Amino acid sequence: MLHEKLYDYLLHLGDNSMILGQRLGELCGHGPELETDIALTNISLDLFGQVRNYFQAAAQIKGGDATEDSVAMLRYEHEYKNTYLVEQPNEDFAHVIVRQFFFDVYHQLILNELMNSKNETLVAIAKKSIKEVDYHVDFSSTWVKRLGDGTEESHEKAQTAVNTLWRYSMELFKATETESWAAESRVGPDLDQLKSVYLERVSSILKEATLSLPEETVFQYGAKTGRHSENMGYILAEFQYMQRAYPNMKW
Amino acid sequence: MENKTLSLEEQFQNRIDSGENIEAKDWMPEKYRKTHIRQISQHAHSEVVGMLPEGNWISRAPSLRRKVALLAKVQDEAGHGLYLYSAAETLGISREELNEQLNSGRAKYSSIFNYPTISWADMGAVGWLVDGAAIINQVMLTKTSYGPYARAMVRICKEESFHQRQGYEIMLSLCNGTEAQKAMAQDALNRWWWPSMMMFGPRDEDSPNTEQSMKWKIKKKTNDELRQQFVDQTVPQAEILGLTIPDKDLKWNEERGHYDFGTIDWDEFWDVVKGNGLMNEKRLKDRNEAWDEGKWVRDAASAYADKQAEKRAKKTA
Amino acid sequence: MPINRQKKEQRKQHKSNNMNKEWPIWEIFIRSKNGLEHRHCGSLHAADEDMAIQNARDVYTRRQEGVSIWVVESKHITASNPEKNGEMFEPAADKVYRHPTFYELPDEIKHM
């Protein structure tokens, strides 16, 4: 059914931004410098703004008493479509930046495609979001370079982050059934087609940053179909707490 | 000419009395400079530490709309801290020193932030009461004598009114909600009322610096006057919410035209000021960790900037 | 690989040079969307000009569109000396003729 598939696709788009936004929100007040704190929170704000757009549209499709909040907060673990990458913890600043960078390059690519979607709502959301995400890419790429080509210590930490997180990158491009439907119906991008550009852009920045991709990587897949990492349970426990403890109330 | 018989200090005070702003490079008494560094940096530290009790609830905000609003508010606070650090720096102190003073526990910040935020309703109470109290002080400071401080305050005041409204609106939603929500709101008010009253500082008779502060336009009214203003404006707001302020001595006094209120627990006040509040240690620990763990990041950025500069120099050479 | 070894050496050197190095202060000037000129809004710390602009955008514009940002390292700004303000900005009591309002013009002359 068109509507079910579109609803599911909106969850795909929203969940990545949402979980990543949630991770960034955890950093508030703990940044390495006040200015950086503001920058990271700004990104979190942008992402949640996008989430609200996706989920308001999703709630409309679902109908009944569905709201952006019920869509966001009342699903069970296996019903979330985000990737492993965005669930990863805020291990240290290098992890935060590399995670952001790996996601931002992908995010920019799909938003550019979504601006040509057959679905008007997605076009509108993409047009608004791309300006923000262009900035996110700038921000995270520059920081990857600062850390990679900064001091001995920052280089090591950045390389460790790359080595740890790279295994979650390819999941971004492995289409689920819904994402395949989206590509076929010209509602969303053909993820496979975007892979080589992604690799080019990521490699180019890493090279400038004097960082390298790990030689042999066993890529991880499965989060998008509901098989999340152990991180997800804790993220949701915090995220959903108020809605679960105080059900059916207005805030 | 008459001016030549006035001392530098007297001329300086005349400038202030005539409404002139003192700017960074102007001559100023050393006491003025030191007092302002202390005052402005305390204010800045308060904004920065203030991010923590509210940041605590970002991940658990009950709706997307509330989460976004809270993120924006906390971000504003970081920005306010920044404006104020910048103003303090114009007086000849470095950001590094300022951080050192805060992290070592030597510098003070507003004690209110040493209280814990233990329920969502605290986000409402803090916005309504704490920001409400802060605004009373801040509006005064937009006319303070030191230019950079006054200008930072103008900027801050513009953004602050959104904070208080947001807090009050959260309380309103809760009080118009279920019994459980209303109870949450009342509990938050019960815990935040007296600490908010303490934000105005010791009684006038225990405040030696008031006179000097008024001469330099850091203060327009005394602690007790401001505290009275806060009570008078907040009691009706609580009535609209249908909540009870936890002060059995609170009563409208027709003769005075003000509310009478009970006695603050001055022991608690001084305990928290001295660093023995519930959250004092944790707040400092969090700030220290952020700063210490951030060092390698700051160093990396500096190193990278140097390298880029070298590369550019080589190109143009 | 030789290139990576070179970079490694550079990084080691930078590590010792950069202990406790603070990011410099930058003064921020913003021209709003319909504004006529850039105005000084304040300052912030950044390691380089890209970071300064990014930070200024986050701190002073809250992402408003159509805003122009200038950043200048504080050390590059020369300010007038306030003690000499009298000379520069106020006409001295005995030099009234410098100031245009002290010329008396016939009423018939307009727009001057």
Coordinates of C-alpha atoms in Angstrom, one line a residue, chain C residues 19-101:
Chain C
M19 CA 51.0 23.3 25.3
N20 CA 48.4 25.6 26.9
K21 CA 48.0 27.6 23.7
E22 CA 44.7 29.5 23.8
W23 CA 42.7 30.2 20.7
P24 CA 43.0 33.8 19.8
I25 CA 40.2 36.3 20.2
W26 CA 38.3 37.5 17.2
E27 CA 36.0 40.5 16.9
I28 CA 32.8 39.8 15.1
F29 CA 30.9 42.2 12.8
I30 CA 27.5 41.4 11.4
R31 CA 25.4 43.0 8.8
S32 CA 21.8 42.0 9.1
K33 CA 19.7 41.1 6.0
N34 CA 18.4 44.6 5.4
G35 CA 21.2 46.4 7.2
L36 CA 23.5 49.0 5.7
E37 CA 26.7 48.3 7.4
H38 CA 28.5 45.7 9.5
R39 CA 28.2 46.3 13.2
H40 CA 30.4 45.1 16.0
C41 CA 28.6 42.5 18.1
G42 CA 31.2 41.1 20.4
S43 CA 34.0 38.7 20.4
L44 CA 34.8 35.0 20.6
H45 CA 37.6 32.5 20.6
A46 CA 38.5 30.4 17.5
A47 CA 41.6 28.6 16.3
D48 CA 41.3 30.0 12.7
E49 CA 39.2 32.2 10.5
D50 CA 36.9 29.3 9.3
M51 CA 36.1 28.4 12.9
A52 CA 35.6 32.1 13.7
I53 CA 33.0 32.5 11.0
Q54 CA 31.3 29.2 11.9
N55 CA 31.2 30.1 15.6
A56 CA 30.0 33.7 14.8
R57 CA 27.2 32.2 12.8
D58 CA 26.2 29.9 15.7
V59 CA 26.6 32.4 18.5
Y60 CA 25.6 35.8 17.0
T61 CA 23.2 35.0 14.2
R62 CA 21.3 31.9 15.3
R63 CA 21.3 30.9 11.7
Q64 CA 19.4 33.8 10.3
E65 CA 19.5 33.9 6.5
G66 CA 21.1 36.6 4.4
V67 CA 23.4 37.8 7.0
S68 CA 27.0 38.8 6.3
I69 CA 29.7 38.1 8.8
W70 CA 33.2 39.6 9.1
V71 CA 35.7 38.3 11.5
V72 CA 39.0 40.0 12.4
E73 CA 41.5 38.8 14.9
S74 CA 41.5 41.4 17.7
K75 CA 45.2 41.9 17.5
H76 CA 44.8 43.3 14.0
I77 CA 42.5 46.1 15.1
T78 CA 44.0 49.5 16.0
A79 CA 41.9 51.6 18.2
S80 CA 42.1 55.3 18.9
N81 CA 43.5 56.3 22.2
P82 CA 40.6 57.5 24.5
E83 CA 42.8 59.9 26.3
K84 CA 43.2 61.8 23.1
N85 CA 39.5 61.9 22.5
G86 CA 39.2 65.6 23.1
E87 CA 41.5 66.4 20.2
M88 CA 40.0 64.1 17.8
F89 CA 36.3 64.4 18.4
E90 CA 35.5 67.6 20.2
P91 CA 36.3 71.0 18.7
A92 CA 38.5 72.8 21.2
A93 CA 36.8 75.8 22.7
D94 CA 38.8 78.3 20.8
K95 CA 38.4 76.6 17.4
V96 CA 34.7 77.0 16.7
Y97 CA 35.1 77.6 13.0
R98 CA 35.9 74.0 12.3
H99 CA 32.5 72.8 13.0
P100 CA 30.0 73.5 10.1
T101 CA 27.1 74.7 12.4

